[in-house]
XYZ file of C-alpha atoms in Angstrom:
388
model
C 12.465 25.957 -4.604
C 12.482 22.135 -5.388
C 13.644 20.928 -8.888
C 11.766 19.372 -11.460
C 14.735 17.410 -12.695
C 14.039 13.604 -13.609
C 10.638 13.732 -12.020
C 9.138 13.383 -15.497
C 9.616 12.256 -18.588
C 8.755 12.073 -22.482
C 7.555 8.738 -24.257
C 6.131 9.912 -27.675
C 6.614 13.186 -29.746
C 5.098 13.681 -32.682
C 6.002 16.124 -35.546
C 4.187 16.970 -39.048
C 5.400 17.660 -42.263
C 6.062 22.459 -41.803
C 5.581 24.077 -45.257
C 2.742 26.116 -46.611
C 0.212 23.437 -45.672
C -2.329 24.564 -48.101
C -4.014 21.042 -48.599
C -4.032 20.431 -44.547
C -6.300 21.971 -42.026
C -5.433 22.335 -38.729
C -6.953 19.271 -37.590
C -5.280 17.604 -39.984
C -1.702 19.254 -38.670
C -2.590 18.305 -35.323
C -3.941 14.462 -35.674
C -0.182 14.007 -37.676
C 1.185 14.879 -35.150
C -0.149 13.498 -31.938
C -0.997 10.161 -34.015
C 2.838 10.511 -34.182
C 3.737 10.624 -31.070
C 0.445 8.129 -29.702
C 2.737 5.595 -31.848
C 5.919 6.524 -31.061
C 4.910 5.888 -27.118
C 2.198 3.226 -27.487
C -0.716 3.865 -26.241
C -3.918 4.991 -27.691
C -5.752 7.828 -27.139
C -7.958 6.562 -24.602
C -4.754 6.676 -22.246
C -4.201 10.028 -22.264
C -6.264 11.355 -19.224
C -5.713 14.781 -19.889
C -3.991 17.507 -22.183
C -3.149 21.125 -23.023
C -2.731 23.001 -26.017
C -0.536 25.722 -27.199
C -1.686 28.397 -29.793
C -1.364 31.737 -30.515
C -4.210 32.409 -32.778
C -5.566 29.423 -34.705
C -8.708 27.743 -31.903
C -9.974 28.759 -28.647
C -9.796 27.130 -25.515
C -9.348 23.277 -24.772
C -11.994 22.757 -27.086
C -10.141 23.177 -30.333
C -7.946 20.060 -29.700
C -10.750 18.097 -28.206
C -12.908 18.706 -31.391
C -9.751 17.708 -33.392
C -8.664 14.386 -31.337
C -12.568 13.818 -30.555
C -11.447 13.529 -27.010
C -14.820 13.595 -24.739
C -14.777 15.118 -21.304
C -10.965 15.033 -20.464
C -9.519 17.682 -18.683
C -8.107 19.870 -21.890
C -6.111 23.220 -21.339
C -5.174 26.053 -23.504
C -1.697 28.201 -23.495
C -0.770 31.187 -25.269
C 2.313 33.041 -24.222
C 3.562 34.730 -27.674
C 6.670 32.942 -29.399
C 6.561 30.585 -25.744
C 3.375 29.363 -26.379
C 4.072 25.365 -26.988
C 7.267 25.637 -24.851
C 4.892 26.837 -22.120
C 2.508 24.463 -22.420
C 4.408 21.821 -22.558
C 5.473 23.203 -19.168
C 2.201 23.108 -17.582
C 2.198 19.873 -18.655
C 5.026 18.565 -16.984
C 3.958 20.196 -13.748
C 0.255 18.121 -14.121
C 2.696 14.985 -14.166
C 4.958 16.050 -11.770
C 2.488 16.971 -9.060
C 1.246 12.956 -9.266
C -2.334 14.699 -10.519
C -2.325 12.471 -14.011
C -0.138 9.531 -14.908
C -0.415 10.181 -18.859
C -0.980 13.305 -20.368
C -0.613 14.745 -24.815
C 0.815 18.013 -25.153
C 0.345 20.117 -28.721
C 1.247 22.732 -30.004
C -0.339 23.938 -33.451
C -0.543 27.115 -36.048
C -2.001 27.187 -38.998
C -1.247 30.944 -41.083
C -0.851 30.782 -44.618
C -4.242 30.586 -45.205
C -4.829 34.225 -43.615
C -3.682 35.653 -46.501
C -0.667 37.813 -44.425
C 2.596 38.780 -44.874
C 4.077 38.416 -41.070
C 2.824 36.689 -37.760
C -0.596 37.679 -37.062
C -1.262 40.788 -34.614
C -3.235 41.082 -31.593
C -3.299 44.692 -31.889
C -6.580 45.419 -30.094
C -5.481 42.705 -27.345
C -2.325 44.355 -26.814
C -3.377 48.354 -26.926
C -6.122 47.435 -24.252
C -3.078 46.538 -21.611
C -0.512 48.106 -22.704
C 1.720 51.052 -20.272
C 0.960 55.025 -21.085
C 4.628 55.685 -20.880
C 5.600 54.013 -23.924
C 3.656 52.824 -27.307
C 6.498 52.613 -29.572
C 5.338 51.341 -33.655
C 7.276 48.743 -35.662
C 7.830 45.254 -36.764
C 10.116 42.268 -35.657
C 12.110 42.773 -38.656
C 12.779 46.867 -37.240
C 12.968 46.003 -33.378
C 16.422 42.553 -34.221
C 17.609 45.350 -37.059
C 17.771 48.082 -34.474
C 19.760 45.425 -32.355
C 22.149 44.388 -35.619
C 23.317 47.597 -35.764
C 23.907 48.295 -31.868
C 25.947 44.862 -32.032
C 27.839 45.805 -35.092
C 28.467 49.054 -33.550
C 29.575 47.972 -29.371
C 31.766 44.519 -30.603
C 32.599 45.418 -34.532
C 30.251 42.230 -36.451
C 29.238 42.490 -39.722
C 26.779 40.797 -42.207
C 28.581 38.016 -42.448
C 28.312 36.639 -39.238
C 24.535 36.577 -39.447
C 25.013 35.355 -43.019
C 26.820 32.011 -41.693
C 24.237 31.312 -38.879
C 21.878 31.602 -41.958
C 23.488 29.578 -44.242
C 25.295 27.037 -41.284
C 20.876 26.245 -40.340
C 19.506 26.093 -44.164
C 22.571 23.424 -44.409
C 21.053 21.756 -41.384
C 17.364 22.162 -42.636
C 18.054 20.135 -46.010
C 18.732 17.545 -43.719
C 15.530 17.470 -42.333
C 12.878 15.999 -44.249
C 9.674 17.823 -42.277
C 11.420 21.530 -42.667
C 9.782 23.682 -44.765
C 12.773 24.992 -46.121
C 14.740 21.947 -47.637
C 17.728 24.306 -49.814
C 21.020 25.066 -49.161
C 22.753 28.730 -49.527
C 25.496 30.224 -49.806
C 27.065 33.147 -47.938
C 26.793 35.312 -50.921
C 23.166 34.555 -51.882
C 22.556 35.630 -48.020
C 24.512 38.647 -48.139
C 23.163 39.493 -52.286
C 19.833 39.016 -51.211
C 16.629 41.747 -50.687
C 17.067 44.025 -47.725
C 14.135 43.246 -45.290
C 14.676 45.609 -42.406
C 19.257 46.625 -42.833
C 20.793 45.088 -41.855
C 18.477 42.029 -42.386
C 18.241 40.457 -45.794
C 15.754 38.125 -46.608
C 17.740 35.103 -45.456
C 18.094 36.760 -42.539
C 14.449 36.250 -41.435
C 11.656 33.224 -40.658
C 9.602 32.210 -42.725
C 5.239 32.171 -42.121
C 5.023 28.091 -41.790
C 2.186 26.351 -40.764
C 2.788 23.142 -38.688
C 1.651 21.516 -35.107
C 4.239 18.881 -32.528
C 2.912 16.591 -29.588
C 4.514 15.289 -27.089
C 3.351 11.993 -24.512
C 4.538 13.084 -21.003
C 4.201 10.374 -17.984
C 6.142 10.093 -14.489
C 9.672 8.591 -14.128
C 8.141 5.915 -12.487
C 6.200 4.536 -15.318
C 8.485 5.642 -17.793
C 10.163 2.146 -18.497
C 6.302 0.918 -18.874
C 6.510 2.572 -22.065
C 9.409 2.574 -23.794
C 13.862 1.227 -22.496
C 14.798 4.930 -23.533
C 12.884 7.985 -22.054
C 13.913 11.318 -22.871
C 13.765 12.973 -18.760
C 13.326 16.542 -18.450
C 16.106 18.255 -16.485
C 14.861 21.780 -16.551
C 12.804 24.220 -16.868
C 12.568 28.264 -16.985
C 10.086 30.827 -18.258
C 10.272 34.509 -18.024
C 7.854 37.084 -18.005
C 8.667 40.930 -18.326
C 5.805 43.087 -17.693
C 6.769 45.280 -20.688
C 8.702 44.263 -23.693
C 12.759 45.420 -23.477
C 12.410 47.446 -26.238
C 10.467 49.682 -25.059
C 12.481 50.528 -22.061
C 14.851 53.435 -21.773
C 18.105 53.012 -21.777
C 17.782 49.385 -23.168
C 21.287 48.322 -24.785
C 19.604 46.245 -27.532
C 22.702 43.792 -27.123
C 21.174 41.240 -24.955
C 17.254 40.157 -23.875
C 17.131 39.802 -19.900
C 14.110 37.562 -20.176
C 16.376 34.977 -21.970
C 19.228 35.137 -19.398
C 16.464 34.862 -16.360
C 14.480 32.002 -18.415
C 17.944 29.901 -18.757
C 18.878 30.497 -15.117
C 15.861 28.995 -13.661
C 16.273 26.062 -16.067
C 20.400 26.122 -15.049
C 19.592 25.654 -11.911
C 16.886 22.200 -12.180
C 19.430 21.273 -14.170
C 22.453 21.757 -12.544
C 24.345 22.566 -15.326
C 27.282 25.622 -14.355
C 28.741 25.234 -17.810
C 26.674 25.311 -20.790
C 28.869 25.429 -23.326
C 30.775 22.630 -22.054
C 27.735 20.516 -20.586
C 24.978 20.408 -23.606
C 25.686 18.046 -26.608
C 23.040 20.114 -28.765
C 20.497 22.991 -28.833
C 17.716 24.448 -30.396
C 17.846 28.441 -30.116
C 15.146 30.570 -32.009
C 16.403 32.215 -34.569
C 13.406 34.592 -35.453
C 16.471 36.321 -36.826
C 19.884 35.351 -37.489
C 20.807 38.240 -34.872
C 18.678 36.384 -32.407
C 20.730 33.758 -32.434
C 24.117 35.548 -32.146
C 22.505 37.356 -29.124
C 21.301 34.073 -27.626
C 24.463 32.165 -27.325
C 25.409 35.129 -25.710
C 22.571 35.307 -22.818
C 22.251 31.801 -22.416
C 26.028 31.804 -21.465
C 27.429 29.383 -24.750
C 30.105 32.428 -24.752
C 30.486 36.243 -23.043
C 28.990 39.335 -24.354
C 30.689 40.376 -27.171
C 32.373 36.601 -28.194
C 29.391 34.931 -30.316
C 30.642 36.433 -33.526
C 33.957 35.027 -32.674
C 32.554 31.924 -31.615
C 30.614 31.784 -35.308
C 34.122 32.433 -37.024
C 35.542 29.222 -35.028
C 32.323 26.908 -36.481
C 31.667 26.273 -32.846
C 27.645 26.264 -33.109
C 28.372 24.406 -36.154
C 26.782 20.648 -36.950
C 30.799 19.059 -36.490
C 31.087 21.955 -33.259
C 31.371 22.009 -29.516
C 28.061 22.600 -29.318
C 25.680 22.447 -32.128
C 22.940 24.952 -32.481
C 20.000 24.459 -34.766
C 21.121 21.079 -36.322
C 17.552 20.441 -37.595
C 17.794 24.065 -39.145
C 16.197 26.012 -36.872
C 13.168 28.867 -37.421
C 14.995 29.492 -40.763
C 14.146 25.729 -41.746
C 11.080 25.653 -40.212
C 9.274 28.714 -40.093
C 7.189 29.921 -37.529
C 4.169 28.854 -37.096
C 3.790 30.420 -32.945
C 2.447 27.605 -31.374
C 3.762 24.707 -32.467
C 8.336 26.288 -32.835
C 8.778 25.478 -28.939
C 7.715 21.772 -29.206
C 9.267 21.012 -32.679
C 12.494 22.137 -31.261
C 11.707 19.387 -28.440
C 11.334 17.170 -31.075
C 14.816 17.180 -32.749
C 16.226 17.427 -29.415
C 14.301 14.416 -27.828
C 15.460 12.397 -31.534
C 19.456 13.600 -30.632
C 19.163 12.115 -27.235
C 17.900 8.704 -28.400
C 20.387 8.857 -31.708
C 17.439 9.063 -33.322
C 18.201 11.952 -35.775
C 19.458 10.343 -38.813
C 22.399 12.669 -41.032
C 21.820 15.398 -38.289
C 22.743 13.096 -35.451
C 25.694 14.556 -33.296
C 27.833 12.494 -31.851
C 27.667 11.035 -27.956
C 24.028 13.458 -27.811
C 23.166 13.458 -23.976
C 21.566 16.511 -23.017
C 20.120 19.461 -24.654
C 18.501 22.623 -24.744
C 15.515 24.694 -26.618
C 14.934 28.294 -25.977
C 12.347 30.538 -27.175
C 11.526 34.428 -27.592
C 8.882 36.674 -28.102
C 6.737 39.568 -26.821
C 8.655 42.267 -28.874
C 10.473 40.431 -26.532
C 10.138 40.574 -23.278
C 8.790 36.677 -22.569
C 11.635 33.686 -22.570
C 11.585 29.717 -22.302
C 13.571 27.311 -21.954
C 13.938 23.483 -21.287
C 16.348 21.823 -20.948
C 15.975 17.317 -21.845
C 18.152 14.417 -21.272
C 18.845 11.043 -20.855
């Protein structure tokens, strides 16, 4: 298999303010993100030869993007892949440039969730039941699934709710430094531990919020990248893993790891030539839909060995001043999780970090960063590695 490393580059990115955007429709958020990306890349909308759009439930076909950005007749593809939707749209756009089909493409991810009046992510029960294997049909919520994972981890490795609370405190601190985050207030360890219970042992601050948002990227080839800017950010590795059956539904699943994350990470590391991610990466954005998800992903992506994640949390290794800062913009905990936008929002932070433009969140000498998504109960994971 040929490596994708350094064949393409990001030359412009944009991200709207995430939050309860009652005064904006999906079109407004898409325009905010796309035009920031155009300006960042120094291009006009007419320079875009093809586009990809990622949305889970907020639009249909490529037309949702064509209508928002007034594209006339160019090829546009909608991508949906659970919580990996935005990152997978990016992945497909990268391939289109790497194979030489297009020189300059746009990818946008967005979701408008607050207007729907639901308390959690919008379900697609009818569609899911249609393809759900007959051998199992469990019922539950994301909170209950990840709550069970927390209990298993506590039993196996001796972790406590305090370890999860430390992750929440870290991410909310980082979110307080990020103007585009939904939640920008710090919390204390005591607040996290005493918050209302959602699904034992996960309290309110262990769970990400429901949010509106959009993010965008302009991608071109390595050969053309410096025509647009002197500090392009190159695509070093891509990984995607899709399992036919959600891991939590499999008899014997240990609830201590997500095989899709492991496989997606290995694929991306192979492309990027990374053998020791904890030492070779400068910064990482991990899918912290729940604090336990971030903890398990430390181990699934090889930042540490199974069972050691709690010790690394205690050591401060993943804080902004630590050896491998994680979720420097506050992650899903501070940004919420507008599904189609999340992956690209994570890449926006990595892009800014590598360019040295992350302001008070800047990691010293950031040169290589990773973004990770996990979704589908979970059965789908994606990893993107960007670098100089």
